[in-house]
CSV table of C-alpha atoms in Angstrom, one decimal:
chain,number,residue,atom,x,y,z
W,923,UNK,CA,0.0,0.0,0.0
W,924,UNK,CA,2.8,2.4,0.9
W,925,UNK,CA,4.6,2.0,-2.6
W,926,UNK,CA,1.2,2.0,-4.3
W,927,UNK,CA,0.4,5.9,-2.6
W,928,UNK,CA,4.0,6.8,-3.3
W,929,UNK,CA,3.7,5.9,-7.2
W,930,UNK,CA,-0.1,7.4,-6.9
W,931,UNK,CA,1.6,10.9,-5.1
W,932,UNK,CA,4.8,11.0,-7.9
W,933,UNK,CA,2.4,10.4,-10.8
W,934,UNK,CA,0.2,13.5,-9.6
W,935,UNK,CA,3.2,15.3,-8.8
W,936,UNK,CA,4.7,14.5,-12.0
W,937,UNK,CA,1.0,15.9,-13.8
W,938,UNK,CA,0.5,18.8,-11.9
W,939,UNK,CA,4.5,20.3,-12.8
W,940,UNK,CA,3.7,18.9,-16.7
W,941,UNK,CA,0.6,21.3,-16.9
W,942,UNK,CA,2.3,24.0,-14.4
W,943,UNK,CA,5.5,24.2,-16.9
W,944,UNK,CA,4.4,22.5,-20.1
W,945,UNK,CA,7.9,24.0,-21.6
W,946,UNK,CA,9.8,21.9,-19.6
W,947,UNK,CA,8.3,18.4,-18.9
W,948,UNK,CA,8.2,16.2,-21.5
W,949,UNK,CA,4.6,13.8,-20.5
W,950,UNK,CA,2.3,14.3,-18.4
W,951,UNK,CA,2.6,11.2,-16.8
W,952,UNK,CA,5.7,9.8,-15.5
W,953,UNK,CA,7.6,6.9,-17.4
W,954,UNK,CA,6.7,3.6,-16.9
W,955,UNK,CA,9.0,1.0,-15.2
W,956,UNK,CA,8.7,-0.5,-19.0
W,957,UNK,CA,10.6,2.4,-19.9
W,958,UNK,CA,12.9,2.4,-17.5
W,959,UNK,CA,13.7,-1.0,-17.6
W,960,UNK,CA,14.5,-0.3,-21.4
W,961,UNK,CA,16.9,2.3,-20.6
W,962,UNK,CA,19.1,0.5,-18.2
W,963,UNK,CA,19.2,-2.4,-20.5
W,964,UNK,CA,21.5,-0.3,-22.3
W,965,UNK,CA,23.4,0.8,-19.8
W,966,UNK,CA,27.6,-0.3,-20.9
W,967,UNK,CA,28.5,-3.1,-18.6
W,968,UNK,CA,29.6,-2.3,-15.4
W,969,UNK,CA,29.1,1.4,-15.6
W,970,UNK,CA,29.7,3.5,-12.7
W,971,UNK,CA,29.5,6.7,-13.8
W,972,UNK,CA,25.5,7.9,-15.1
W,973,UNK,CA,24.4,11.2,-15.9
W,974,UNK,CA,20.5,12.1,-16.1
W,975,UNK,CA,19.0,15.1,-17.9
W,976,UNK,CA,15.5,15.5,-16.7
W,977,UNK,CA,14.8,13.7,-13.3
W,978,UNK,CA,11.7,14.2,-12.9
W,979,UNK,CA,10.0,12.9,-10.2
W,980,UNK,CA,12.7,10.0,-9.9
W,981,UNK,CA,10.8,7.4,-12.2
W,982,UNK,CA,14.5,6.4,-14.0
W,983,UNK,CA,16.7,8.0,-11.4
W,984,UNK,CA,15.8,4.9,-8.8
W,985,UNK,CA,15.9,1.9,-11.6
W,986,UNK,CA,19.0,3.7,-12.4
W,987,UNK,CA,20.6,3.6,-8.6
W,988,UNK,CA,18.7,0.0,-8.5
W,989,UNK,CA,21.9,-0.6,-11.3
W,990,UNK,CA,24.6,1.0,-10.3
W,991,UNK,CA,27.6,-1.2,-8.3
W,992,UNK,CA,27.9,0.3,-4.6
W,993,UNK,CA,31.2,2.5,-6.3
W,994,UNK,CA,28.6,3.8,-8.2
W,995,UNK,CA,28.0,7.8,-8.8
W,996,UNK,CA,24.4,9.1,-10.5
W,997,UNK,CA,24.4,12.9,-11.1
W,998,UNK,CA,20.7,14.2,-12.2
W,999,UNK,CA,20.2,17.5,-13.0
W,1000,UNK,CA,16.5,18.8,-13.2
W,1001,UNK,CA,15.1,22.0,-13.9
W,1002,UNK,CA,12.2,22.2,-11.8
W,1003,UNK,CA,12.2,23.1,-8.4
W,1004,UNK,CA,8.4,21.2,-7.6
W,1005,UNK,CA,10.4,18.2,-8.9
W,1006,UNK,CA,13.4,19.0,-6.5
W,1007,UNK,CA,11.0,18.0,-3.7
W,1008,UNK,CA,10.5,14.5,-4.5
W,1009,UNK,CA,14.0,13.6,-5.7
W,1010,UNK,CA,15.1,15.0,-2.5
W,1011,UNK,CA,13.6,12.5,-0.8
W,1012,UNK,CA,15.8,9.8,-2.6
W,1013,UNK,CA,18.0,8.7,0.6
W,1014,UNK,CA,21.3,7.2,-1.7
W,1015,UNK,CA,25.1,8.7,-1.3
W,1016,UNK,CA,25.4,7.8,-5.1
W,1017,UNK,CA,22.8,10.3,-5.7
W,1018,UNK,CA,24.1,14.0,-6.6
W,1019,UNK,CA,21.3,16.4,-7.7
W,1020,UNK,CA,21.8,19.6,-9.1
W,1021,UNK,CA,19.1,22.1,-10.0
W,1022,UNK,CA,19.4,24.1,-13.5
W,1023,UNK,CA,19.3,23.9,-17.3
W,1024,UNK,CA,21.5,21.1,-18.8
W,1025,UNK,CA,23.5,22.9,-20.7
W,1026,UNK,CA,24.4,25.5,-17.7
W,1027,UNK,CA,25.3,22.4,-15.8
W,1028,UNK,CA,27.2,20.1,-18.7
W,1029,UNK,CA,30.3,22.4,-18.0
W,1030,UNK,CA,31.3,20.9,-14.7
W,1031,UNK,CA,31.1,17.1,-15.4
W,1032,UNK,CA,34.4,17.4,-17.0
W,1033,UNK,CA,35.6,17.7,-13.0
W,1034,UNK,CA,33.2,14.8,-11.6
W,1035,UNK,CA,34.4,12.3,-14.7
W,1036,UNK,CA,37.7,13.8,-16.1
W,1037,UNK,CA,37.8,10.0,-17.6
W,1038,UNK,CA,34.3,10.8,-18.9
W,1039,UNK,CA,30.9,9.2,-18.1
W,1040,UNK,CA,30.1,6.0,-18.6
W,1041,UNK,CA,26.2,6.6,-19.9
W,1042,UNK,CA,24.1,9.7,-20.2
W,1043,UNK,CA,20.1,9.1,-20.0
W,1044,UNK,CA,18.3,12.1,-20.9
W,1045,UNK,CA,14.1,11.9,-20.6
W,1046,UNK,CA,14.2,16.3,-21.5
W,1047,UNK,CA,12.0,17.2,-24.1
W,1048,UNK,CA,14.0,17.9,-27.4
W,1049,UNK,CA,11.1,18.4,-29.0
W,1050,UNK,CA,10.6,21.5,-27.3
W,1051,UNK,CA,14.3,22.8,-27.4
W,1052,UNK,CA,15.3,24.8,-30.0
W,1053,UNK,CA,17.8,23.5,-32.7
W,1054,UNK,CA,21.3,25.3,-31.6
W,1055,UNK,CA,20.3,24.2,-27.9
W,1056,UNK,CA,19.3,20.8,-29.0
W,1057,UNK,CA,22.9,20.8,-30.8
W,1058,UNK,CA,24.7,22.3,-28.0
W,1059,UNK,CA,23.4,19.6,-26.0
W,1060,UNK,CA,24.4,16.7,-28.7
W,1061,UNK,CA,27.9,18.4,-28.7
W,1062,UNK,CA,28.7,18.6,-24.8
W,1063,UNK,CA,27.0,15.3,-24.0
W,1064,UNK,CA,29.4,13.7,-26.7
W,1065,UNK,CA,32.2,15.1,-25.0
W,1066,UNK,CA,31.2,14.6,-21.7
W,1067,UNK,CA,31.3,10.8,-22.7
W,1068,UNK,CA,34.1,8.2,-22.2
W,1069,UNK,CA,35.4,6.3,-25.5
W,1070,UNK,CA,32.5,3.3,-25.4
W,1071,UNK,CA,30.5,5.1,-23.2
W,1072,UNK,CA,26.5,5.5,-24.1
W,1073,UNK,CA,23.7,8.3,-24.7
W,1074,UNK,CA,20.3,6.8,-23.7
W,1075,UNK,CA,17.0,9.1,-24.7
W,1076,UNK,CA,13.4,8.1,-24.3
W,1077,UNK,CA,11.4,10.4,-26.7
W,1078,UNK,CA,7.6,10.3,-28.3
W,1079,UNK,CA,9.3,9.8,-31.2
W,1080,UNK,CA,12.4,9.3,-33.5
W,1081,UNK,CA,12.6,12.6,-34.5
W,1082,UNK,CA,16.2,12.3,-32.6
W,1083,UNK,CA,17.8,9.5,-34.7
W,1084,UNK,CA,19.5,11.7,-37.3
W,1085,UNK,CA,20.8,13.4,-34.8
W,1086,UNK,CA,22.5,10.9,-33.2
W,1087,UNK,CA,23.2,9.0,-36.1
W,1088,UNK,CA,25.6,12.2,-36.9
W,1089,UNK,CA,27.3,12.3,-33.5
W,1090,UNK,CA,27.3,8.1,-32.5
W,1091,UNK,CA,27.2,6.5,-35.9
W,1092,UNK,CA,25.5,3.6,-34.8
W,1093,UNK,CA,22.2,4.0,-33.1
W,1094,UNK,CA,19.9,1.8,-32.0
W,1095,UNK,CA,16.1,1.9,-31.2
W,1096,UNK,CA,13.5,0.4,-28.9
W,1097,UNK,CA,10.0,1.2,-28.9
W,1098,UNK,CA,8.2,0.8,-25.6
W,1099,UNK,CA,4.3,0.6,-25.8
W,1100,UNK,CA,4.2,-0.2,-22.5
W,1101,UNK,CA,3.5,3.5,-21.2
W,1102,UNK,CA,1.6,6.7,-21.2
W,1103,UNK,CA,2.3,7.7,-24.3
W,1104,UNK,CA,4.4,4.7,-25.8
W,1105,UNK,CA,8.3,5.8,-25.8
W,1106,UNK,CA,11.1,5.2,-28.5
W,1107,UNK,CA,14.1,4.7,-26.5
W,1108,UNK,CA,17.6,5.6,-28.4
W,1109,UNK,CA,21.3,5.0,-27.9
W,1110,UNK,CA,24.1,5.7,-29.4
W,1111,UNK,CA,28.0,4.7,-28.2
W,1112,UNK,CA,31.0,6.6,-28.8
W,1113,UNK,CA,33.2,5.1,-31.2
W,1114,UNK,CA,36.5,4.0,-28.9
W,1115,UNK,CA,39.2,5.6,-30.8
């Protein structure tokens, strides 16, 4: 009963904040645990180093923790400060949150991963960022990778894959019915030099 009002609470929170700041959130509803089972499938092997644009309410951010070995670090950044409120209450060392725009914040991973990350998982809505943001993003996030390392998006739609197909090469993608609205969920690796 307790996990059942606690997914009840985020998924209001989560709907509330969506029509409160429609700019910023991509779904009304928060992503399934289909989704976010899908994205840490893709996860490299043994990573121990995970960025997250967009926390949210924490739907990914605690299947993503669920993964990581006890070494592990997960830095989430999120914009919104309702949102803040319920990732806050995510009780994990592993766990550094930091409030702002992603590409305000991309500067200072260099410092937390100088050997770069091992995955990025992004849930922010490109489709509402404007093209020089949405490449600025692309640009820093590649950068922000190790050699091997992994971008992981969950989008409405594949709108994304040229994109990536010009920064990773090889992408894949994984559609998702299994949520409110169904998710394409892409990844790309950078090519180890």
């Amino acid at each position: 009963m307790k996990r059942f009002l606690a997914t009840w609470f985020d998924a209001f929170s989560h709907a509330r904040n969506a029509l409160l700041n429609p700019k910023h959130v991509a779904s009304p509803f928060p992503s399934s645990r289909f989704v976010a089972r899908a994205v840490v499938r893709r996860l490299p092997p043994g990573a121990l180093s995970v960025v997250e644009y967009g926390a949210g309410t924490g739907a990914i951010t605690r299947p993503l923790l669920h993964a990581l070995p006890e070494k592990g670090k997960l830095i989430s950044f999120e914009l919104s400060t309702e949102f803040k409120k319920n990732l806050g209450k995510i009780a994990d060392p592993r766990l550094d949150v930091r409030y702002g725009a992603v590409l305000d914040l991309l500067p200072r991973l260099a410092a937390d991963f100088p050997q770069g990350a091992d995955a990025v998982v992004s849930g922010i809505p490109f489709s509402l960022i404007s093209e020089p943001d949405k490449e600025a993003i692309f640009q820093a996030t590649f950068k922000a990778l190790r050699p091997g390392g992994r971008f992981i998006v969950y989008q409405s739609s594949r709108f994304l894959v040229p994109t990536f197909q010009k920064y990773f090469g090889s992408v894949e993608v994984h559609y998702e019915l299994r949520n409110i609205f169904p998710y394409f969920v892409i990844d790309g690796v950078r090519a180890k030099s």
